[in-house]
Amino acid sequence: MLQPLINDFLSLIYPSCCPACQNLLMKHESLICNTCLLTLPRLKNNPVQEQQLEHTFAGRVTLHHSGALFAFEKSGRVQKLLHTIKYKQHRLLASYLGQMMGVECYENRGLSGIDYIVPVPLHPKKLRARGFNQSEYIGKGLAQSLGAELVSNGLMRQTETKTQTRKFQFERWENVKDVFVINPLKSELFKGKHILLVDDVITTGATIEAACIALQSVPDIRLSIIALAYALKA
Ligand SMILES: [Zn+2]
């Protein structure tokens, strides 16, 4: 009896806002307002952008499925959500959206039969500064809704060395300052399995592609990728 009154009282002192549109949340809403839940721009509603994402990786890495929940727009609501996760360290929002992504993308048969979910790791320096890897928390929610297992440390990010710089002389690699390696303890686990790599946002695709290249060395592995948002190229 008392709890609803306390909640109402608390919401008067600390009103919670929807991180996407900044409007006050109603009593029956949690984390994101209902209007945003319904109207945030889904990538699946834009076949041109969806195809562009697929074509980004064509001929570079073999992917079973590539997808994203939202279409990213600069200064738009999706960017605000991503910023809230990253800079306000909103872990709950990350896993909530990961779960939503799993539910909404599950209809796509490419996402069935996933064995393991592997988040794109942060550079250790960034991880220390931020305190958490947003992709890992997105992966937690995704794992719940897909019924797959999250392997947080499946990949490791190595700092750039001179040898690695010489190895990748293609233009595409210029912006990838880090190189990924498989955690040697996990390569046996990944043999013959379907791995879903998860990141918060895909822009050029170079980062997630570098992560795929590291995983491709595992025999009979199948790879899919997914992100909360995909930024359309201009
Ligand atoms: Zn909203």
Coordinates of C-alpha atoms and ligand atoms in Angstrom, one line a residue:
M1 CA 0.0 0.0 0.0
L2 CA 2.7 2.4 1.0
Q3 CA 5.2 1.5 -1.8
P4 CA 3.2 3.3 -4.7
L5 CA 3.0 6.4 -2.6
I6 CA 6.7 6.3 -1.8
N7 CA 7.4 5.8 -5.5
D8 CA 5.2 8.7 -6.5
F9 CA 6.9 10.9 -3.9
L10 CA 10.4 9.9 -5.1
S11 CA 9.5 10.6 -8.7
L12 CA 8.5 14.1 -7.6
I13 CA 11.9 14.6 -6.2
Y14 CA 13.9 12.6 -8.7
P15 CA 11.8 12.6 -11.9
S16 CA 13.2 10.1 -14.4
C17 CA 13.4 11.1 -18.0
C18 CA 13.4 9.0 -21.2
P19 CA 17.1 9.0 -22.2
A20 CA 16.0 9.2 -25.9
C21 CA 13.6 12.1 -26.0
Q22 CA 14.2 13.6 -22.5
N23 CA 10.4 13.6 -21.7
L24 CA 9.4 12.7 -18.2
L25 CA 8.6 9.0 -17.8
M26 CA 5.0 8.1 -16.8
K27 CA 4.4 5.8 -13.9
H28 CA 3.8 2.8 -16.0
E29 CA 7.0 3.4 -18.1
S30 CA 10.4 2.3 -17.2
L31 CA 13.8 3.2 -18.8
I32 CA 12.4 4.3 -22.2
C33 CA 9.0 6.0 -22.9
N34 CA 6.4 4.1 -24.8
T35 CA 6.4 6.7 -27.7
C36 CA 10.1 6.1 -28.2
L37 CA 9.8 2.3 -27.9
L38 CA 7.3 2.4 -30.8
T39 CA 8.9 5.1 -33.0
L40 CA 12.7 4.8 -32.6
P41 CA 14.0 4.3 -36.2
R42 CA 14.3 0.5 -36.8
L43 CA 16.8 -0.6 -39.4
K44 CA 14.5 -3.3 -40.6
N45 CA 12.1 -0.6 -41.8
N46 CA 14.7 0.7 -44.2
P47 CA 15.8 -2.0 -46.7
V48 CA 18.3 0.3 -48.5
Q49 CA 20.2 0.9 -45.3
E50 CA 19.9 -2.8 -44.4
Q51 CA 21.5 -3.7 -47.7
Q52 CA 24.2 -1.2 -47.3
L53 CA 25.2 -2.8 -44.1
E54 CA 25.4 -6.2 -45.7
H55 CA 27.4 -4.9 -48.6
T56 CA 30.0 -3.3 -46.3
F57 CA 31.4 -6.8 -45.5
A58 CA 30.8 -8.5 -48.9
G59 CA 33.9 -10.2 -50.2
R60 CA 35.8 -9.3 -47.0
V61 CA 34.5 -11.7 -44.4
T62 CA 31.9 -14.4 -44.7
L63 CA 28.9 -13.6 -42.5
H64 CA 25.9 -15.7 -41.9
H65 CA 23.9 -12.7 -40.8
S66 CA 24.6 -9.0 -40.3
G67 CA 22.1 -6.7 -38.6
A68 CA 21.4 -3.8 -36.3
L69 CA 18.4 -2.8 -34.3
F70 CA 18.3 1.0 -35.0
A71 CA 19.4 3.4 -37.8
F72 CA 21.8 5.9 -36.2
E73 CA 21.2 9.5 -36.9
K74 CA 23.6 12.2 -35.7
S75 CA 22.1 14.2 -32.8
G76 CA 19.0 11.9 -33.0
R77 CA 17.3 9.8 -30.2
V78 CA 19.4 6.7 -31.0
Q79 CA 22.6 8.7 -30.5
K80 CA 21.3 9.9 -27.1
L81 CA 20.6 6.4 -26.0
L82 CA 24.1 5.3 -27.0
H83 CA 25.6 8.3 -25.1
T84 CA 23.6 7.5 -22.0
I85 CA 24.9 3.9 -22.0
K86 CA 28.5 5.0 -22.7
Y87 CA 29.0 8.1 -20.7
K88 CA 26.4 7.8 -18.0
Q89 CA 27.4 4.1 -17.7
H90 CA 23.8 2.9 -17.8
R91 CA 24.4 -0.8 -17.7
L92 CA 20.7 -1.6 -17.3
L93 CA 19.8 0.4 -20.4
A94 CA 22.5 -1.5 -22.4
S95 CA 21.2 -4.9 -21.4
Y96 CA 17.5 -3.8 -21.8
L97 CA 18.2 -2.7 -25.4
G98 CA 20.3 -5.9 -26.0
Q99 CA 17.3 -8.0 -24.9
M100 CA 15.0 -5.9 -27.1
M101 CA 17.3 -6.4 -30.1
G102 CA 17.3 -10.2 -29.5
V103 CA 13.5 -10.3 -29.4
E104 CA 13.0 -8.0 -32.5
C105 CA 15.8 -9.6 -34.6
Y106 CA 14.9 -13.2 -33.7
E107 CA 12.2 -13.2 -36.3
N108 CA 15.1 -13.1 -38.7
R109 CA 16.1 -16.7 -39.1
G110 CA 19.7 -15.8 -39.5
L111 CA 19.8 -15.3 -35.7
S112 CA 18.5 -18.7 -34.8
G113 CA 20.9 -21.3 -33.7
I114 CA 23.5 -19.0 -32.2
D115 CA 25.9 -20.8 -29.8
Y116 CA 27.9 -18.0 -28.3
I117 CA 27.7 -14.3 -28.1
V118 CA 31.0 -12.5 -28.1
P119 CA 31.2 -8.7 -27.4
V120 CA 33.8 -6.6 -29.3
P121 CA 36.3 -5.8 -26.5
L122 CA 37.3 -2.3 -25.5
H123 CA 41.0 -1.3 -25.5
P124 CA 42.3 -2.1 -21.9
K125 CA 43.0 1.6 -21.4
K126 CA 39.5 2.6 -22.3
L127 CA 38.1 -0.1 -20.2
R128 CA 40.0 1.1 -17.2
A129 CA 38.8 4.7 -17.8
R130 CA 35.1 3.8 -18.5
G131 CA 34.8 1.0 -16.0
F132 CA 32.8 -1.3 -18.2
N133 CA 32.4 -2.5 -21.8
Q134 CA 29.0 -1.4 -23.1
S135 CA 29.0 -4.2 -25.7
E136 CA 29.3 -6.8 -23.0
Y137 CA 26.1 -5.5 -21.3
I138 CA 24.3 -5.3 -24.6
G139 CA 25.5 -8.9 -25.1
K140 CA 24.1 -9.9 -21.7
G141 CA 20.6 -8.9 -22.7
L142 CA 21.0 -10.4 -26.1
A143 CA 22.1 -13.7 -24.6
Q144 CA 19.0 -13.8 -22.4
S145 CA 16.5 -13.3 -25.3
L146 CA 18.3 -15.6 -27.7
G147 CA 19.0 -18.3 -25.2
A148 CA 22.7 -18.3 -26.1
E149 CA 25.8 -18.1 -23.9
L150 CA 27.8 -14.9 -23.5
V151 CA 31.5 -15.3 -23.7
S152 CA 32.8 -11.9 -22.5
N153 CA 36.5 -12.7 -22.9
G154 CA 36.3 -14.5 -26.3
L155 CA 38.4 -11.9 -28.0
M156 CA 41.2 -9.7 -26.7
R157 CA 42.3 -6.4 -28.1
Q158 CA 46.1 -5.9 -28.6
T159 CA 47.8 -2.6 -28.7
E160 CA 49.3 -1.7 -32.0
T161 CA 52.9 -2.6 -32.6
K162 CA 55.2 -1.8 -35.5
T163 CA 55.0 -5.3 -36.8
Q164 CA 51.2 -5.2 -36.9
T165 CA 51.3 -1.8 -38.7
R166 CA 53.4 -3.3 -41.4
K167 CA 51.2 -6.3 -41.7
F168 CA 48.1 -4.3 -42.6
Q169 CA 49.1 -1.8 -45.2
F170 CA 45.7 -1.5 -46.9
E171 CA 43.9 1.8 -46.7
R172 CA 41.0 0.2 -44.9
W173 CA 43.2 -0.6 -41.9
E174 CA 44.5 2.9 -41.4
N175 CA 41.9 3.7 -38.8
V176 CA 42.1 0.4 -37.0
K177 CA 44.6 1.1 -34.3
D178 CA 44.0 -2.2 -32.5
V179 CA 44.2 -5.7 -33.6
F180 CA 42.1 -8.5 -32.1
V181 CA 43.2 -12.0 -31.1
I182 CA 41.2 -14.9 -29.9
N183 CA 41.6 -15.8 -26.3
P184 CA 43.6 -19.0 -26.6
L185 CA 41.5 -20.6 -23.9
K186 CA 38.4 -20.2 -26.1
S187 CA 39.5 -21.3 -29.5
E188 CA 38.6 -25.0 -28.9
L189 CA 35.2 -23.9 -27.6
F190 CA 34.4 -22.0 -30.8
K191 CA 35.3 -24.9 -33.2
G192 CA 32.3 -25.6 -35.5
K193 CA 30.1 -23.1 -33.6
H194 CA 27.9 -20.2 -34.7
I195 CA 29.3 -17.0 -33.0
L196 CA 27.4 -13.7 -32.9
L197 CA 29.7 -10.7 -32.5
V198 CA 28.1 -7.7 -30.8
D199 CA 29.0 -4.1 -30.8
D200 CA 27.2 -0.9 -29.8
V201 CA 27.4 0.9 -33.1
I202 CA 28.7 0.0 -36.6
T203 CA 30.1 3.0 -38.6
T204 CA 32.7 2.1 -41.2
G205 CA 32.6 -1.6 -40.1
A206 CA 36.4 -1.8 -39.9
T207 CA 36.4 -2.6 -36.1
I208 CA 33.9 -5.5 -36.2
E209 CA 35.5 -6.7 -39.4
A210 CA 38.9 -6.9 -37.7
A211 CA 37.3 -8.9 -34.9
C212 CA 35.7 -11.3 -37.5
I213 CA 39.1 -11.8 -39.1
A214 CA 40.6 -12.9 -35.8
L215 CA 37.7 -15.4 -35.2
Q216 CA 37.8 -16.8 -38.8
S217 CA 41.0 -18.7 -38.0
V218 CA 38.9 -21.2 -35.9
P219 CA 38.0 -24.3 -38.0
D220 CA 34.4 -24.5 -39.2
I221 CA 33.3 -21.4 -37.3
R222 CA 30.2 -19.5 -38.5
L223 CA 30.0 -15.8 -37.8
S224 CA 27.2 -13.3 -37.6
I225 CA 27.3 -9.7 -36.4
I226 CA 24.9 -7.4 -34.7
A227 CA 24.9 -3.9 -33.3
L228 CA 22.4 -1.6 -31.5
A229 CA 22.8 0.9 -34.3
Y230 CA 24.1 1.3 -37.8
A231 CA 25.3 4.6 -39.1
L232 CA 24.4 5.2 -42.7
K233 CA 27.3 6.3 -44.8
A234 CA 26.9 9.7 -46.4
Ligands
ZN1 ZN 11.2 8.9 -25.2

